[in-house]
Amino acid sequence: MFTSTSDPSTAAPVPQSTAALRLLDVHKSYPGPAGAVAALRGVSLTLPAGSFTAVMGPSGSGKSTLLHCAAGLDTPTSGRVIVGDRDISTLKPDDLTRFRRDHVGFVFQAYNLVPHLSVADNVRLPMILAGRDADPRWLEDLLDAVGLNGKADRRPGELSGGQAQRVAIARALYSRPTVVFADEPTGALDARTGEAVLTLLRDTAHRLGQTVVVVTHDAKVAAAAEQVLFLSDGRLVDMLTSPTAQAVADRMLGLER
Amino acid sequence: MSATWRLARSGAMAHLPSLVGPFVVLALAGVLVSGAGVLVESGLRTGGDAGFLVALASSFSGTALLLVIFVVSSTVSLALRQRQRDFALLRAVGATRGQVRQLVSREVTLITLVAAPLGGLVGLLAVGRLTPILESSGMVDPGFELSLSPVPVLSAFVLLLPVAYLAARLATRGTLRTSPTAAVAQSVVEPAGIGPVRRTSALVVAGLGLAAAFSPVFMPGTMGAALAAVSAFLLISAAALAGPVLVAWLVRVLSRLPGGPATQLALANTRGFSRRLTLVVVPLALALGVGTVQATVDETVAVAGTRQLEDGLKADAIVTGDLDAITVDAVSSAPGVDAAVPLASVPAQVMLDEEDAFMGALAWEPLQVRALPAAGVDGLFDPDVVDGSLAALNEPDTVAISRDAKFEAMKGIGDELTFRWDDGKPVRATIVAVYERGLGFGDYLTGEATPAAHGVNVRPDTLLLRTSDAGAAAVADLGVTVTDEQKYVAAAVSAGDGQRDLSTVLLLCLLVFVLVAAANALVLATAGRRDEFTLLWRTGATRRQLRRMLLVESLVIAVCAWLIGTLAIIPAVIGVSAGLLGAAVPPVAWTTYGGMAAVVAATPVSIALTGKTQPITSQ
Ligand SMILES: Nc1ncnc2c1ncn2[C@@H]1O[C@H](COP(=O)(O)OP(=O)(O)O)[C@@H](O)[C@H]1O
Ligand SMILES: [Mg+2]
């Protein structure tokens, strides 16, 4: 079975550190009708293990692209992405997938669940795909933690939007990954539900000592993070540690002008 | 149970409606394959004359198989398109590309496990309906019984499984190329253009198609014609490969048309989804192209055969019927008859290459050999000898072969072929002449001596006469059937009608299969768009506008299919007629073409008119 140490040939050696995620000068451009469109223009950052980071920025500033590259869902045009102590920018596609299964959790804005699989199967999906049988106790604990006890056999169609996002969060946490990414996980929810879902993500991650990166538009949500990164036009332009909602909102206003 | 099997099963269960399409197509393919199988098997078991049946059924199976592969893969691909998001999501949560491929293959395998044997059984039972037409075409003796065994059903299954599997693999290629983040993309837009592999394949297949179309110019007779018949299939395959580019181009041309909002919407849709459009256009184009080309080739071969007969017969009157020696003598010595040339027709089997012997009964091609009289043909019968001489046929164990047969056997004067005459013993015969008019006079001529040497009672069935009108009248007074050359040729040509009817029926079976697949593709393509309709409806499109939009789209589909199908026909039509008839107006099978064109237009339009445009209004 593939583990983070079993196959050193596919990854460059990376100095040991306590960082959960490091990006080194990451560039990403997409082919467009009129030449390449640069979505990321040299992003470098280091996130300590167990940290909770919010990413903010105007629409089109490259937040999703940043998360996709950092999570190994997309490959950067240049630069390095290091998750834990593994440089994932050099992995072959299938090796990268196997790595993601174990070390990366991802919550999308919507359409997170396979409609024909039960809640339990959706949560266990990465492990089912890894061919590993899971620990039913852990599944139960996790569903409990996200407030879905007793709903393990439901189908996604029978859940509300907030419940569906909780399932997605449970799935992202299930493999006890090195980093959990969430791209506007509450974007499709009303304000109250959204807040509840994010609080849940933060608290559960905290209890498990999980590293979390979340893209959000909500200054209040961002204020609950340990640090906030501001992205504009594909560049990391600002950063706040121990943010307040007011400070976050002020910075955002500055960016959008 | 492994994880992938479990996912495959639950995926298949959840998407049953969209899998009905592949199921139906696979089941129909099962019907075709097992039906053809029954014919081949019956032919093999019966022996004797049923060899014709084997030959026909084998060539039918070949065409059927090509179509099955083509149609199954496009249906599977269409059914899977709707689930690209699901697959992308699976990849996003950690499914490797291999796992997605496996998942799809297994789902398709599951369907094939049920559909192929089911269709196979139906084919086994349905093929019995062909018995009357088999008898009337003279392919089999009256009272013929098909041999029914589980083998054809089994072979349908064994054949279709890899086809479906391959189709699934091909269909997932596209899905695997898109990034897993497509799962969360706001809208699924198709990639524009096609990859280099696909482009190259399209060009290569188109080149092969053109080469096949013009092969009658270089290859004599039926061989070239058969190859040309395949050309429409190849050209449309090329069109399918180049489809997205080709259809996008066609639609761009069409979209200059003026029209209301529904029309503009429809044209925008067809522009944005040229891949989906290709998948529905191609089966329709295939039905039009393959149907017309096959019918045209058959017609051209018949015309060419007629012309060769007309050119090669120089008789003033022709006596037909079962003629014994006394009758032949009486006619020959009738007043006014200057010359009488008796011709016989002898059943035989030929093996072109002794290395084929391992194929058993399949190595022997059954045929009727014309036997010429020892006294020569006196200029009344001219097969247009291009090499050697017919006079040499008086030696036993000699044959003359047509250029067509020469090409197929790849042998020449002085080489040997193996025949089986009445006694069934293989004997060799030396080739002593090569002639041109094989379509009119058959591929093999021999002297009476050869079959007689192997125990055949050579009995003339035709007597060519050089005579005056009065002489012909005198012969008629003897109580035999006398016709003129024109009537004789007409009768000879219509003798092949039974076989042509049979090929028409078989061709119809294939066309029905392709059309069902086309209809299927259309229904699938519409069914996959309910979200889109809902969105449009919420944005303010009226039901009427949605329906209009679908109607315009269906017209675009029909026009594209018609254009592609027609363009694919042209090279073959020109090639066949140039090869077989020389410079002449190509005899296009207009009835077939018109009929198929009407069906091609009616299919998408009627589906658009009856299809569900209902948006999901709840929630
Ligand atoms: N798949 C893609 N193809 C082409 N351009 C893209 C693609 N994804 C994103 N982009 C472009 O990259 C830029 C950043 O996009 P994104 O990361 O989605 O921004 P954000 O999430 O901050 O709104 C935008 O200009 C967007 O148009
Ligand atoms: Mg985004």
Short mmCIF file of N, CA and C in Angstrom, two decimals, chain A residues 118-256:
data_model
loop_
_atom_site.label_atom_id
_atom_site.label_comp_id
_atom_site.label_asym_id
_atom_site.label_seq_id
_atom_site.Cartn_x
_atom_site.Cartn_y
_atom_site.Cartn_z
N SER A 118 -25.16 6.08 -0.30
CA SER A 118 -25.69 6.52 0.99
C SER A 118 -24.71 7.50 1.63
N VAL A 119 -25.19 8.18 2.66
CA VAL A 119 -24.34 9.11 3.40
C VAL A 119 -23.08 8.40 3.88
N ALA A 120 -23.24 7.22 4.46
CA ALA A 120 -22.09 6.49 4.99
C ALA A 120 -21.10 6.17 3.87
N ASP A 121 -21.63 5.70 2.73
CA ASP A 121 -20.74 5.35 1.61
C ASP A 121 -20.04 6.58 1.05
N ASN A 122 -20.77 7.71 1.03
CA ASN A 122 -20.15 8.93 0.56
C ASN A 122 -18.98 9.33 1.46
N VAL A 123 -19.19 9.22 2.76
CA VAL A 123 -18.13 9.58 3.70
C VAL A 123 -16.94 8.64 3.54
N ARG A 124 -17.23 7.36 3.35
CA ARG A 124 -16.15 6.37 3.28
C ARG A 124 -15.55 6.26 1.88
N LEU A 125 -16.11 7.00 0.93
CA LEU A 125 -15.73 6.81 -0.47
C LEU A 125 -14.21 6.79 -0.72
N PRO A 126 -13.46 7.76 -0.18
CA PRO A 126 -12.01 7.72 -0.45
C PRO A 126 -11.37 6.43 0.05
N MET A 127 -11.85 5.94 1.19
CA MET A 127 -11.27 4.70 1.71
C MET A 127 -11.76 3.48 0.94
N ILE A 128 -13.02 3.54 0.47
CA ILE A 128 -13.52 2.46 -0.39
C ILE A 128 -12.65 2.38 -1.63
N LEU A 129 -12.35 3.56 -2.18
CA LEU A 129 -11.53 3.60 -3.39
C LEU A 129 -10.11 3.14 -3.11
N ALA A 130 -9.66 3.37 -1.89
CA ALA A 130 -8.31 2.93 -1.53
C ALA A 130 -8.30 1.43 -1.25
N GLY A 131 -9.50 0.83 -1.22
CA GLY A 131 -9.59 -0.60 -0.97
C GLY A 131 -9.29 -0.95 0.48
N ARG A 132 -9.44 0.03 1.35
CA ARG A 132 -9.17 -0.23 2.76
C ARG A 132 -10.48 -0.30 3.49
N ASP A 133 -10.64 -1.25 4.38
CA ASP A 133 -11.90 -1.21 5.10
C ASP A 133 -11.72 -0.41 6.35
N ALA A 134 -12.76 0.33 6.58
CA ALA A 134 -12.63 1.35 7.58
C ALA A 134 -13.14 0.89 8.92
N ASP A 135 -12.99 1.79 9.82
CA ASP A 135 -13.33 1.54 11.20
C ASP A 135 -14.74 2.07 11.41
N PRO A 136 -15.72 1.19 11.63
CA PRO A 136 -17.10 1.66 11.75
C PRO A 136 -17.29 2.61 12.95
N ARG A 137 -16.48 2.41 13.96
CA ARG A 137 -16.59 3.30 15.13
C ARG A 137 -16.24 4.74 14.74
N TRP A 138 -15.19 4.87 13.95
CA TRP A 138 -14.71 6.19 13.53
C TRP A 138 -15.78 6.87 12.68
N LEU A 139 -16.42 6.09 11.82
CA LEU A 139 -17.47 6.63 10.98
C LEU A 139 -18.60 7.16 11.85
N GLU A 140 -18.96 6.35 12.83
CA GLU A 140 -20.06 6.73 13.70
C GLU A 140 -19.71 7.99 14.50
N ASP A 141 -18.48 8.01 15.03
CA ASP A 141 -18.02 9.18 15.79
C ASP A 141 -18.08 10.43 14.94
N LEU A 142 -17.61 10.29 13.69
CA LEU A 142 -17.52 11.44 12.81
C LEU A 142 -18.91 11.95 12.45
N LEU A 143 -19.83 11.02 12.13
CA LEU A 143 -21.20 11.42 11.81
C LEU A 143 -21.83 12.09 13.02
N ASP A 144 -21.53 11.56 14.20
CA ASP A 144 -21.99 12.18 15.44
C ASP A 144 -21.47 13.61 15.53
N ALA A 145 -20.16 13.72 15.28
CA ALA A 145 -19.50 15.02 15.44
C ALA A 145 -20.10 16.07 14.51
N VAL A 146 -20.51 15.66 13.31
CA VAL A 146 -21.10 16.64 12.39
C VAL A 146 -22.62 16.69 12.50
N GLY A 147 -23.15 16.00 13.51
CA GLY A 147 -24.58 16.09 13.78
C GLY A 147 -25.44 15.30 12.82
N LEU A 148 -24.90 14.21 12.32
CA LEU A 148 -25.69 13.42 11.38
C LEU A 148 -25.92 12.00 11.88
N ASN A 149 -25.91 11.82 13.19
CA ASN A 149 -26.12 10.46 13.69
C ASN A 149 -27.51 9.98 13.29
N GLY A 150 -27.56 8.72 12.87
CA GLY A 150 -28.84 8.15 12.47
C GLY A 150 -29.17 8.41 11.00
N LYS A 151 -28.34 9.19 10.32
CA LYS A 151 -28.66 9.47 8.92
C LYS A 151 -27.72 8.74 7.96
N ALA A 152 -27.01 7.76 8.48
CA ALA A 152 -25.97 7.09 7.69
C ALA A 152 -26.52 6.45 6.42
N ASP A 153 -27.79 6.02 6.45
CA ASP A 153 -28.31 5.29 5.30
C ASP A 153 -29.11 6.16 4.33
N ARG A 154 -29.19 7.44 4.64
CA ARG A 154 -29.92 8.33 3.73
C ARG A 154 -29.15 8.53 2.43
N ARG A 155 -29.91 8.96 1.41
CA ARG A 155 -29.27 9.35 0.15
C ARG A 155 -29.11 10.87 0.16
N PRO A 156 -28.14 11.39 -0.57
CA PRO A 156 -27.94 12.85 -0.59
C PRO A 156 -29.20 13.62 -0.97
N GLY A 157 -30.03 13.03 -1.82
CA GLY A 157 -31.25 13.72 -2.23
C GLY A 157 -32.20 13.98 -1.09
N GLU A 158 -32.05 13.23 0.00
CA GLU A 158 -32.97 13.38 1.13
C GLU A 158 -32.41 14.33 2.20
N LEU A 159 -31.31 15.01 1.84
CA LEU A 159 -30.69 15.89 2.83
C LEU A 159 -30.89 17.35 2.45
N SER A 160 -30.88 18.22 3.47
CA SER A 160 -30.90 19.66 3.17
C SER A 160 -29.50 20.08 2.75
N GLY A 161 -29.38 21.29 2.21
CA GLY A 161 -28.08 21.78 1.76
C GLY A 161 -27.04 21.77 2.88
N GLY A 162 -27.46 22.20 4.06
CA GLY A 162 -26.53 22.24 5.19
C GLY A 162 -26.09 20.85 5.58
N GLN A 163 -27.04 19.92 5.60
CA GLN A 163 -26.70 18.53 5.96
C GLN A 163 -25.74 17.95 4.94
N ALA A 164 -25.98 18.26 3.65
CA ALA A 164 -25.11 17.73 2.60
C ALA A 164 -23.68 18.22 2.81
N GLN A 165 -23.53 19.52 3.17
CA GLN A 165 -22.19 20.03 3.39
C GLN A 165 -21.55 19.39 4.62
N ARG A 166 -22.35 19.03 5.61
CA ARG A 166 -21.78 18.33 6.77
C ARG A 166 -21.25 16.97 6.36
N VAL A 167 -21.98 16.30 5.47
CA VAL A 167 -21.49 15.01 4.98
C VAL A 167 -20.15 15.21 4.28
N ALA A 168 -20.09 16.28 3.49
CA ALA A 168 -18.85 16.55 2.76
C ALA A 168 -17.70 16.81 3.73
N ILE A 169 -18.00 17.51 4.82
CA ILE A 169 -16.97 17.78 5.82
C ILE A 169 -16.52 16.48 6.48
N ALA A 170 -17.50 15.65 6.82
CA ALA A 170 -17.16 14.35 7.43
C ALA A 170 -16.26 13.57 6.49
N ARG A 171 -16.58 13.59 5.18
CA ARG A 171 -15.77 12.85 4.24
C ARG A 171 -14.34 13.41 4.18
N ALA A 172 -14.24 14.75 4.20
CA ALA A 172 -12.92 15.36 4.11
C ALA A 172 -12.07 15.01 5.32
N LEU A 173 -12.72 14.80 6.47
CA LEU A 173 -11.97 14.52 7.69
C LEU A 173 -11.71 13.03 7.87
N TYR A 174 -12.44 12.22 7.13
CA TYR A 174 -12.49 10.78 7.42
C TYR A 174 -11.14 10.09 7.40
N SER A 175 -10.30 10.47 6.43
CA SER A 175 -9.02 9.77 6.33
C SER A 175 -7.96 10.41 7.25
N ARG A 176 -8.38 11.30 8.13
CA ARG A 176 -7.46 12.06 8.99
C ARG A 176 -6.32 12.61 8.14
N PRO A 177 -6.69 13.46 7.18
CA PRO A 177 -5.69 13.91 6.21
C PRO A 177 -4.73 14.93 6.81
N THR A 178 -3.67 15.22 6.08
CA THR A 178 -2.71 16.22 6.54
C THR A 178 -3.32 17.61 6.46
N VAL A 179 -4.04 17.90 5.38
CA VAL A 179 -4.70 19.20 5.24
C VAL A 179 -6.13 19.01 4.72
N VAL A 180 -7.04 19.83 5.21
CA VAL A 180 -8.40 19.85 4.66
C VAL A 180 -8.60 21.20 3.98
N PHE A 181 -9.06 21.16 2.73
CA PHE A 181 -9.36 22.39 2.00
C PHE A 181 -10.86 22.51 1.84
N ALA A 182 -11.35 23.74 1.93
CA ALA A 182 -12.77 23.95 1.68
C ALA A 182 -12.92 25.20 0.84
N ASP A 183 -13.53 25.07 -0.34
CA ASP A 183 -13.67 26.20 -1.26
C ASP A 183 -15.09 26.75 -1.18
N GLU A 184 -15.24 27.84 -0.47
CA GLU A 184 -16.56 28.44 -0.24
C GLU A 184 -17.59 27.37 0.14
N PRO A 185 -17.32 26.64 1.21
CA PRO A 185 -18.20 25.51 1.52
C PRO A 185 -19.60 25.95 1.91
N THR A 186 -19.76 27.22 2.22
CA THR A 186 -21.08 27.68 2.64
C THR A 186 -21.69 28.61 1.62
N GLY A 187 -21.03 28.70 0.47
CA GLY A 187 -21.48 29.64 -0.55
C GLY A 187 -22.91 29.40 -1.00
N ALA A 188 -23.35 28.13 -0.93
CA ALA A 188 -24.69 27.83 -1.42
C ALA A 188 -25.71 27.74 -0.29
N LEU A 189 -25.28 28.15 0.91
CA LEU A 189 -26.20 28.01 2.05
C LEU A 189 -26.63 29.40 2.54
N ASP A 190 -27.76 29.42 3.29
CA ASP A 190 -28.15 30.70 3.88
C ASP A 190 -27.18 31.04 5.03
N ALA A 191 -27.20 32.29 5.48
CA ALA A 191 -26.18 32.78 6.40
C ALA A 191 -26.10 31.95 7.68
N ARG A 192 -27.27 31.64 8.27
CA ARG A 192 -27.25 30.94 9.56
C ARG A 192 -26.70 29.54 9.41
N THR A 193 -27.21 28.83 8.40
CA THR A 193 -26.74 27.46 8.19
C THR A 193 -25.25 27.48 7.88
N GLY A 194 -24.86 28.43 7.06
CA GLY A 194 -23.46 28.54 6.66
C GLY A 194 -22.57 28.72 7.86
N GLU A 195 -22.98 29.59 8.75
CA GLU A 195 -22.17 29.84 9.94
C GLU A 195 -22.05 28.57 10.77
N ALA A 196 -23.18 27.88 10.93
CA ALA A 196 -23.17 26.65 11.73
C ALA A 196 -22.22 25.63 11.12
N VAL A 197 -22.28 25.50 9.78
CA VAL A 197 -21.43 24.51 9.11
C VAL A 197 -19.95 24.85 9.30
N LEU A 198 -19.63 26.15 9.18
CA LEU A 198 -18.23 26.54 9.32
C LEU A 198 -17.71 26.39 10.74
N THR A 199 -18.57 26.73 11.69
CA THR A 199 -18.19 26.55 13.09
C THR A 199 -17.88 25.07 13.32
N LEU A 200 -18.74 24.24 12.75
CA LEU A 200 -18.57 22.80 12.90
C LEU A 200 -17.23 22.37 12.31
N LEU A 201 -16.94 22.86 11.10
CA LEU A 201 -15.68 22.50 10.46
C LEU A 201 -14.51 22.91 11.35
N ARG A 202 -14.59 24.15 11.85
CA ARG A 202 -13.47 24.65 12.64
C ARG A 202 -13.31 23.85 13.93
N ASP A 203 -14.42 23.61 14.62
CA ASP A 203 -14.33 22.92 15.91
C ASP A 203 -13.87 21.48 15.76
N THR A 204 -14.47 20.81 14.77
CA THR A 204 -14.09 19.40 14.58
C THR A 204 -12.62 19.30 14.21
N ALA A 205 -12.21 20.17 13.26
CA ALA A 205 -10.82 20.15 12.84
C ALA A 205 -9.91 20.43 14.03
N HIS A 206 -10.32 21.37 14.84
CA HIS A 206 -9.50 21.73 15.99
C HIS A 206 -9.34 20.55 16.93
N ARG A 207 -10.48 19.87 17.20
CA ARG A 207 -10.44 18.72 18.10
C ARG A 207 -9.53 17.63 17.56
N LEU A 208 -9.50 17.50 16.26
CA LEU A 208 -8.68 16.44 15.66
C LEU A 208 -7.27 16.91 15.36
N GLY A 209 -6.98 18.16 15.65
CA GLY A 209 -5.66 18.71 15.37
C GLY A 209 -5.39 18.82 13.88
N GLN A 210 -6.46 19.08 13.09
CA GLN A 210 -6.37 19.07 11.65
C GLN A 210 -5.99 20.45 11.12
N THR A 211 -5.21 20.48 10.04
CA THR A 211 -4.89 21.73 9.36
C THR A 211 -6.02 22.04 8.37
N VAL A 212 -6.53 23.26 8.40
CA VAL A 212 -7.66 23.60 7.52
C VAL A 212 -7.36 24.88 6.74
N VAL A 213 -7.70 24.88 5.44
CA VAL A 213 -7.64 26.09 4.63
C VAL A 213 -9.02 26.29 4.04
N VAL A 214 -9.64 27.45 4.30
CA VAL A 214 -10.98 27.64 3.80
C VAL A 214 -11.09 28.97 3.03
N VAL A 215 -11.69 28.89 1.87
CA VAL A 215 -11.97 30.11 1.10
C VAL A 215 -13.34 30.61 1.53
N THR A 216 -13.44 31.89 1.85
CA THR A 216 -14.74 32.41 2.27
C THR A 216 -14.89 33.86 1.83
N HIS A 217 -16.14 34.29 1.77
CA HIS A 217 -16.42 35.70 1.47
C HIS A 217 -16.87 36.42 2.72
N ASP A 218 -17.04 35.65 3.79
CA ASP A 218 -17.67 36.18 4.99
C ASP A 218 -16.60 36.65 5.98
N ALA A 219 -16.59 37.95 6.25
CA ALA A 219 -15.57 38.51 7.14
C ALA A 219 -15.66 37.92 8.54
N LYS A 220 -16.88 37.63 8.98
CA LYS A 220 -17.05 37.06 10.33
C LYS A 220 -16.40 35.69 10.41
N VAL A 221 -16.62 34.91 9.34
CA VAL A 221 -16.02 33.58 9.29
C VAL A 221 -14.51 33.69 9.30
N ALA A 222 -14.00 34.59 8.47
CA ALA A 222 -12.55 34.75 8.37
C ALA A 222 -11.96 35.18 9.71
N ALA A 223 -12.72 35.99 10.42
CA ALA A 223 -12.21 36.48 11.70
C ALA A 223 -12.01 35.35 12.70
N ALA A 224 -12.73 34.26 12.50
CA ALA A 224 -12.59 33.14 13.42
C ALA A 224 -11.35 32.32 13.11
N ALA A 225 -10.67 32.62 12.00
CA ALA A 225 -9.47 31.87 11.64
C ALA A 225 -8.25 32.41 12.38
N GLU A 226 -7.18 31.61 12.37
CA GLU A 226 -5.96 32.08 13.02
C GLU A 226 -5.24 33.09 12.15
N GLN A 227 -5.37 32.90 10.83
CA GLN A 227 -4.77 33.88 9.95
C GLN A 227 -5.61 33.99 8.68
N VAL A 228 -5.55 35.13 8.05
CA VAL A 228 -6.29 35.35 6.81
C VAL A 228 -5.29 35.75 5.72
N LEU A 229 -5.35 35.06 4.58
CA LEU A 229 -4.51 35.41 3.44
C LEU A 229 -5.37 36.15 2.43
N PHE A 230 -4.85 37.21 1.86
CA PHE A 230 -5.60 37.97 0.86
C PHE A 230 -4.96 37.79 -0.51
N LEU A 231 -5.80 37.43 -1.46
CA LEU A 231 -5.32 37.13 -2.80
C LEU A 231 -5.90 38.17 -3.75
N SER A 232 -5.08 38.67 -4.65
CA SER A 232 -5.61 39.59 -5.66
C SER A 232 -4.84 39.37 -6.94
N ASP A 233 -5.58 39.14 -8.01
CA ASP A 233 -4.95 39.00 -9.32
C ASP A 233 -3.86 37.94 -9.32
N GLY A 234 -4.12 36.85 -8.63
CA GLY A 234 -3.16 35.73 -8.65
C GLY A 234 -1.96 35.92 -7.75
N ARG A 235 -1.94 36.97 -6.94
CA ARG A 235 -0.80 37.16 -6.02
C ARG A 235 -1.30 37.23 -4.60
N LEU A 236 -0.46 36.78 -3.66
CA LEU A 236 -0.74 36.92 -2.24
C LEU A 236 -0.37 38.35 -1.88
N VAL A 237 -1.36 39.18 -1.54
CA VAL A 237 -1.05 40.59 -1.37
C VAL A 237 -1.05 41.04 0.08
N ASP A 238 -1.62 40.24 0.96
CA ASP A 238 -1.71 40.70 2.34
C ASP A 238 -1.97 39.51 3.24
N MET A 239 -1.79 39.75 4.55
CA MET A 239 -2.00 38.67 5.49
C MET A 239 -2.31 39.28 6.85
N LEU A 240 -3.27 38.68 7.55
CA LEU A 240 -3.62 39.15 8.89
C LEU A 240 -3.49 37.98 9.84
N THR A 241 -2.82 38.17 10.96
CA THR A 241 -2.87 37.13 11.99
C THR A 241 -3.76 37.63 13.11
N SER A 242 -4.42 36.71 13.80
CA SER A 242 -5.42 37.04 14.81
C SER A 242 -6.34 38.16 14.32
N PRO A 243 -7.06 37.89 13.24
CA PRO A 243 -7.86 38.94 12.61
C PRO A 243 -9.12 39.27 13.41
N THR A 244 -9.64 40.46 13.19
CA THR A 244 -10.98 40.80 13.66
C THR A 244 -11.84 41.00 12.42
N ALA A 245 -13.15 40.88 12.62
CA ALA A 245 -14.05 40.99 11.48
C ALA A 245 -13.90 42.36 10.81
N GLN A 246 -13.72 43.37 11.63
CA GLN A 246 -13.61 44.72 11.10
C GLN A 246 -12.35 44.87 10.24
N ALA A 247 -11.24 44.35 10.77
CA ALA A 247 -9.98 44.45 10.04
C ALA A 247 -10.08 43.72 8.70
N VAL A 248 -10.70 42.54 8.73
CA VAL A 248 -10.85 41.75 7.51
C VAL A 248 -11.68 42.51 6.49
N ALA A 249 -12.81 43.06 6.97
CA ALA A 249 -13.71 43.77 6.06
C ALA A 249 -13.00 44.98 5.45
N ASP A 250 -12.20 45.69 6.24
CA ASP A 250 -11.47 46.85 5.73
C ASP A 250 -10.49 46.44 4.63
N ARG A 251 -9.74 45.37 4.87
CA ARG A 251 -8.77 44.93 3.87
C ARG A 251 -9.47 44.54 2.55
N MET A 252 -10.60 43.85 2.74
CA MET A 252 -11.33 43.41 1.54
C MET A 252 -11.80 44.59 0.72
N LEU A 253 -12.31 45.61 1.43
CA LEU A 253 -12.76 46.81 0.73
C LEU A 253 -11.62 47.42 -0.06
N GLY A 254 -10.45 47.43 0.58
CA GLY A 254 -9.27 47.97 -0.09
C GLY A 254 -8.94 47.22 -1.36
N LEU A 255 -9.10 45.89 -1.33
CA LEU A 255 -8.76 45.06 -2.49
C LEU A 255 -9.75 45.25 -3.63
N GLU A 256 -11.01 45.42 -3.24
CA GLU A 256 -12.03 45.43 -4.28
C GLU A 256 -12.11 46.78 -4.98
#
